[in-house]
Structure formats: structure tokens, C-alpha cells
Tab-separated table of C-alpha atoms in Angstrom:
chain	number	residue	atom	x	y	z
F	1	MET	CA	6.978	7.042	24.821
F	2	GLU	CA	7.058	7.520	21.164
F	3	SER	CA	9.492	5.815	18.446
F	4	ARG	CA	12.321	8.010	17.367
F	5	ARG	CA	13.426	5.738	14.232
F	6	SER	CA	11.801	8.090	11.852
F	7	ASN	CA	13.875	10.744	13.414
F	8	ALA	CA	17.381	11.636	11.558
F	9	THR	CA	18.775	12.300	14.972
F	10	PHE	CA	18.007	8.681	16.421
F	11	HIS	CA	20.467	7.719	19.187
F	12	GLY	CA	22.660	4.902	18.327
F	13	VAL	CA	25.145	3.776	21.059
F	14	LYS	CA	28.337	1.910	20.549
F	15	TYR	CA	29.990	0.323	23.308
F	16	PRO	CA	33.918	1.241	23.592
F	17	SER	CA	35.156	-1.998	25.366
F	18	ALA	CA	36.990	-4.471	22.925
F	19	GLY	CA	34.944	-7.522	24.345
F	20	MET	CA	31.878	-5.571	23.190
F	21	HIS	CA	33.066	-4.560	19.774
F	22	GLY	CA	30.046	-4.702	17.382
F	23	VAL	CA	27.308	-4.295	19.864
F	24	TYR	CA	25.105	-1.402	18.999
F	25	VAL	CA	22.034	-0.043	20.561
F	26	LEU	CA	19.299	2.030	18.881
F	27	ARG	CA	17.628	3.761	21.615
F	28	ASN	CA	13.654	3.867	21.654
F	29	PHE	CA	13.496	2.167	18.210
F	30	PHE	CA	9.986	1.002	19.208
F	31	SER	CA	7.452	3.192	21.035
F	32	HIS	CA	6.108	1.541	24.387
F	33	THR	CA	2.728	1.297	22.786
F	34	GLU	CA	4.351	-0.918	19.857
F	35	CYS	CA	6.094	-3.044	22.544
F	36	ASP	CA	2.716	-3.561	24.258
F	37	THR	CA	1.156	-4.550	20.993
F	38	ILE	CA	3.844	-7.112	20.266
F	39	VAL	CA	3.563	-8.841	23.501
F	40	GLU	CA	-0.189	-8.907	23.279
F	41	GLU	CA	-0.630	-9.921	19.506
F	42	SER	CA	2.445	-12.520	20.082
F	43	LYS	CA	0.428	-14.570	22.594
F	44	ASP	CA	-1.347	-15.999	19.420
F	45	TRP	CA	1.735	-17.519	18.033
F	46	THR	CA	2.874	-21.039	18.690
F	47	ILE	CA	4.516	-21.252	22.180
F	48	THR	CA	6.938	-23.902	23.165
F	49	PRO	CA	9.558	-24.342	25.948
F	50	ALA	CA	13.147	-22.642	25.301
F	51	THR	CA	15.207	-25.080	23.769
F	52	VAL	CA	19.156	-25.034	23.058
F	53	TYR	CA	20.943	-26.217	19.491
F	54	THR	CA	24.436	-27.496	19.626
F	55	ASP	CA	26.521	-29.537	17.360
F	56	THR	CA	25.230	-32.814	19.253
F	57	GLN	CA	21.752	-31.900	20.409
F	58	LYS	CA	19.123	-29.926	18.605
F	59	GLY	CA	16.215	-28.619	20.099
F	60	ALA	CA	16.837	-30.018	23.603
F	61	GLU	CA	15.177	-28.752	26.768
F	62	LEU	CA	18.281	-28.192	29.026
F	63	HIS	CA	16.955	-26.428	31.709
F	64	ASP	CA	20.601	-26.049	33.222
F	65	GLN	CA	21.549	-23.960	30.224
F	66	ARG	CA	18.096	-22.485	29.040
F	67	LYS	CA	14.791	-22.045	30.819
F	68	GLY	CA	11.819	-19.927	29.618
F	69	LYS	CA	9.501	-20.004	26.752
F	70	VAL	CA	9.421	-18.860	23.104
F	71	ARG	CA	6.594	-17.608	20.912
F	72	HIS	CA	7.409	-18.361	17.403
F	73	TRP	CA	6.252	-15.941	14.494
F	74	LYS	CA	5.107	-17.803	11.380
F	75	SER	CA	3.944	-16.143	7.791
F	76	GLU	CA	0.332	-17.044	8.712
F	77	ASN	CA	0.359	-14.676	11.786
F	78	GLY	CA	0.602	-11.737	9.428
F	79	TRP	CA	2.696	-8.876	10.930
F	80	ASN	CA	4.231	-7.685	7.767
F	81	TRP	CA	4.377	-4.139	8.923
F	82	ILE	CA	7.452	-5.150	11.484
F	83	HIS	CA	9.686	-6.514	8.774
F	84	PRO	CA	10.516	-3.278	7.157
F	85	ILE	CA	11.073	-1.799	10.497
F	86	LEU	CA	13.568	-4.481	11.525
F	87	ALA	CA	15.257	-4.236	8.122
F	88	THR	CA	15.629	-0.536	8.835
F	89	ALA	CA	17.582	-1.343	12.161
F	90	ALA	CA	19.708	-3.825	10.410
F	91	GLN	CA	20.594	-1.217	7.674
F	92	ARG	CA	21.540	1.504	10.249
F	93	TYR	CA	23.740	-1.014	11.888
F	94	THR	CA	25.683	-1.787	8.635
F	95	ASP	CA	25.823	2.039	8.108
F	96	SER	CA	27.435	2.347	11.352
F	97	TYR	CA	30.070	-0.192	10.659
F	98	PRO	CA	30.887	0.665	6.970
F	99	THR	CA	34.241	-1.021	6.937
F	100	HIS	CA	33.164	-4.461	8.313
F	101	PRO	CA	33.416	-6.738	5.212
F	102	THR	CA	31.646	-9.943	6.518
F	103	PHE	CA	27.990	-9.189	7.123
F	104	ASN	CA	26.856	-9.128	3.333
F	105	ILE	CA	22.927	-8.729	4.061
F	106	LYS	CA	21.352	-7.394	0.920
F	107	ASN	CA	17.945	-8.483	0.589
F	108	PRO	CA	18.038	-10.113	4.249
F	109	LYS	CA	15.659	-12.533	5.293
F	110	LEU	CA	14.223	-12.367	8.971
F	111	ASP	CA	13.538	-15.013	11.807
F	112	ILE	CA	11.273	-13.548	14.516
F	113	GLU	CA	10.140	-14.582	17.876
F	114	VAL	CA	9.376	-13.597	21.468
F	115	ALA	CA	11.477	-14.700	24.239
F	116	CYS	CA	9.401	-14.997	27.330
F	117	TYR	CA	11.202	-15.087	30.798
F	118	GLU	CA	7.887	-15.364	33.340
F	119	GLU	CA	8.987	-17.577	36.015
F	120	VAL	CA	11.901	-16.802	38.515
F	121	GLY	CA	14.957	-18.573	37.649
F	122	ASP	CA	14.444	-18.398	33.724
F	123	HIS	CA	17.598	-17.545	32.293
F	124	PHE	CA	20.014	-18.567	29.372
F	125	THR	CA	23.505	-19.213	29.758
F	126	ALA	CA	26.429	-18.137	27.614
F	127	HIS	CA	26.106	-18.998	24.172
F	128	GLN	CA	26.375	-17.748	20.269
F	129	ASP	CA	23.284	-17.593	18.241
F	130	GLN	CA	25.245	-19.030	15.220
F	131	TYR	CA	27.579	-22.099	15.635
F	132	LEU	CA	29.925	-21.612	12.638
F	133	LYS	CA	31.217	-25.565	12.752
F	134	SER	CA	27.606	-26.607	12.840
F	135	ASP	CA	26.551	-29.058	9.880
F	136	ASP	CA	23.623	-26.784	9.594
F	137	ILE	CA	25.603	-24.281	7.746
F	138	LEU	CA	26.537	-26.682	4.969
F	139	SER	CA	23.011	-27.959	4.757
F	140	SER	CA	21.463	-24.400	4.804
F	141	PRO	CA	24.263	-22.195	3.469
F	142	ASN	CA	21.879	-19.055	2.675
F	143	HIS	CA	20.171	-19.465	6.074
F	144	ILE	CA	23.263	-18.398	8.085
F	145	ARG	CA	22.557	-15.972	10.960
F	146	LYS	CA	24.435	-13.017	10.513
F	147	LEU	CA	23.166	-10.535	12.742
F	148	SER	CA	20.955	-11.035	16.098
F	149	MET	CA	18.559	-8.333	17.355
F	150	SER	CA	16.801	-8.083	20.869
F	151	CYS	CA	14.107	-5.257	21.472
F	152	ILE	CA	13.297	-5.265	25.023
F	153	LEU	CA	9.301	-5.113	25.483
F	154	SER	CA	8.990	-4.850	29.197
F	155	ASP	CA	10.249	-2.841	31.947
F	156	GLU	CA	8.583	-4.288	35.007
F	157	TYR	CA	11.250	-7.157	35.949
F	158	ALA	CA	14.296	-7.594	37.961
F	159	ARG	CA	17.670	-8.810	36.892
F	160	ALA	CA	17.472	-11.007	33.711
F	161	GLU	CA	19.986	-8.658	32.013
F	162	LEU	CA	21.485	-9.431	28.627
F	163	CYS	CA	25.168	-9.471	29.201
F	164	PHE	CA	28.215	-9.752	27.072
F	165	LYS	CA	31.838	-10.303	28.167
F	166	ALA	CA	34.240	-7.638	28.286
F	167	ALA	CA	37.726	-7.519	29.995
F	168	GLY	CA	36.903	-10.919	31.328
F	169	GLN	CA	33.832	-9.974	32.986
F	170	TRP	CA	30.227	-10.196	32.083
F	171	THR	CA	28.807	-6.921	31.407
F	172	PRO	CA	25.055	-5.911	31.272
F	173	ALA	CA	23.926	-4.169	28.574
F	174	ASP	CA	22.252	-0.737	29.332
F	175	LEU	CA	18.730	-1.619	27.919
F	176	TYR	CA	15.337	0.101	28.377
F	177	LYS	CA	11.742	-0.756	27.009
F	178	GLY	CA	11.853	-0.048	23.305
F	179	ASP	CA	15.307	-0.255	22.839
F	180	ILE	CA	16.827	-2.577	20.320
F	181	ILE	CA	20.216	-3.952	20.414
F	182	ILE	CA	22.230	-5.451	17.323
F	183	PHE	CA	25.342	-7.578	17.093
F	184	PRO	CA	27.092	-10.297	15.160
F	185	SER	CA	25.372	-13.492	15.774
F	186	TYR	CA	28.632	-15.328	16.642
F	187	HIS	CA	29.186	-12.987	19.603
F	188	GLU	CA	28.868	-14.787	22.763
F	189	HIS	CA	26.075	-13.452	25.241
F	190	MET	CA	23.855	-14.618	27.975
F	191	VAL	CA	20.584	-13.652	29.978
F	192	LYS	CA	20.931	-13.786	33.749
F	193	PRO	CA	18.163	-15.556	35.943
F	194	LEU	CA	15.112	-13.696	36.502
F	195	LEU	CA	14.329	-12.657	39.827
F	196	ASP	CA	10.992	-11.010	39.688
F	197	GLY	CA	8.268	-9.649	37.198
F	198	LYS	CA	8.183	-10.789	33.593
F	199	ARG	CA	10.613	-9.918	30.796
F	200	HIS	CA	9.850	-10.300	27.225
F	201	SER	CA	11.992	-9.350	24.258
F	202	LEU	CA	11.485	-9.646	20.389
F	203	ILE	CA	14.194	-11.497	18.905
F	204	CYS	CA	15.283	-11.511	15.248
F	205	TRP	CA	18.011	-13.078	13.413
F	206	VAL	CA	18.976	-11.266	10.012
F	207	LEU	CA	19.702	-14.617	7.652
F	208	GLY	CA	22.106	-14.454	4.847
F	209	ASP	CA	24.642	-16.307	2.821
F	210	PHE	CA	27.849	-17.841	4.427
F	211	TRP	CA	30.393	-15.516	5.914
F	212	ARG	CA	32.936	-13.948	3.681
């Protein structure tokens, strides 16, 4: 399946639930070939166990909260081709929420990794990608995670859905291989435990100045 991101009629989906306000999906933003290439080439990146960051623990392996592996992109890995593509996704998001005053992501910086759920039980409990009370905000004011983006790279897995809380319940986002979902980094979300197969996703955070 080919990407539709160059098509002016790209299909963007907003969720109507108040609990999922600001959650936006671009359907088939990456082609299946691009998804397979990302999974294969990221095998050469630095791979670490998945960790959690809180105000009291940074980079801790807490398997009751998060279990899996992460492939970390670094500039020496190349991959400059993907940055303008992800920047385009972020721009389409902000264009879809023109009255939202807080994102302020002109000249955005991008932080990229591939999240790997490959063993039964791999998961990530409810969390935010940016803890607004963290001391890191004060020490790195221009590296605030403003937007979170996740592209599903695989389709042969069971469960492990990305979920958001809506109407008091955790609701799975309706995602398929090649879709990219974008949401404010302060939005609480989770990934349910993997039951079968392997789930890979391209994760990107759009970094910027402190929230307005």
C-alpha cells in the first residue's frame, strides 16, 4: 500500500470524544514499504530496555510499568529523509487545530525512536510523555515535548493497542500499519500488553519552547 501524504485529499481523523480531544490520525501516512524499511534499518540503532522517567526516577527499568525495548535514533544513523516527513505531519496537525494557542512549534526539533513490543506481556501503563512539573523543564526549556507522534509499523500482532481515556474508560485508537497518530504530549495514554506477534512503532516527539 502506498503513502497518501503527498495527496491533497489525505484522510485525517479527529476523535469526537471530549476525553480524546486533540488526538488526530493521518491514515496511511507511510507506505507499507516505508514501514518495513524503518523496522529493518532501525535494527542497527542503539537498542536498550524500555525505561520510565518520573520526577523521582529517571531511566528506571520498572517492568510493572513498562516492558519492551527501544531502538534510539542518533544523528550518525543518517535518516535525514524522514525528518521533513515527520515535520509535515506535525504541520498538518497544527493546521487542523488553528485556534490552539499553546503548541508554538515553529522550527521544531525532533526526537525519534522505534518502540519494540516483541515478547508476550510487553506493555506500557498509563503515562504522559511530558511531565509538566519535572525539573527537566527548567533545565532544558527549549526541549519541551509538545507533540507526540506514533506510526504503526507492523500489523501481525494481537492486542498491544494504544489507548486513551475517554468517558472514564480506556479506548483503543483505531490504527493500521502506516497510520500516524498525533496528540499533545501531556495527554495520558497507554499500550496494552502484547498477546502475540511483534508490534513496532515509530515514535517521534516534537520539541519546542515552554508552553504558552
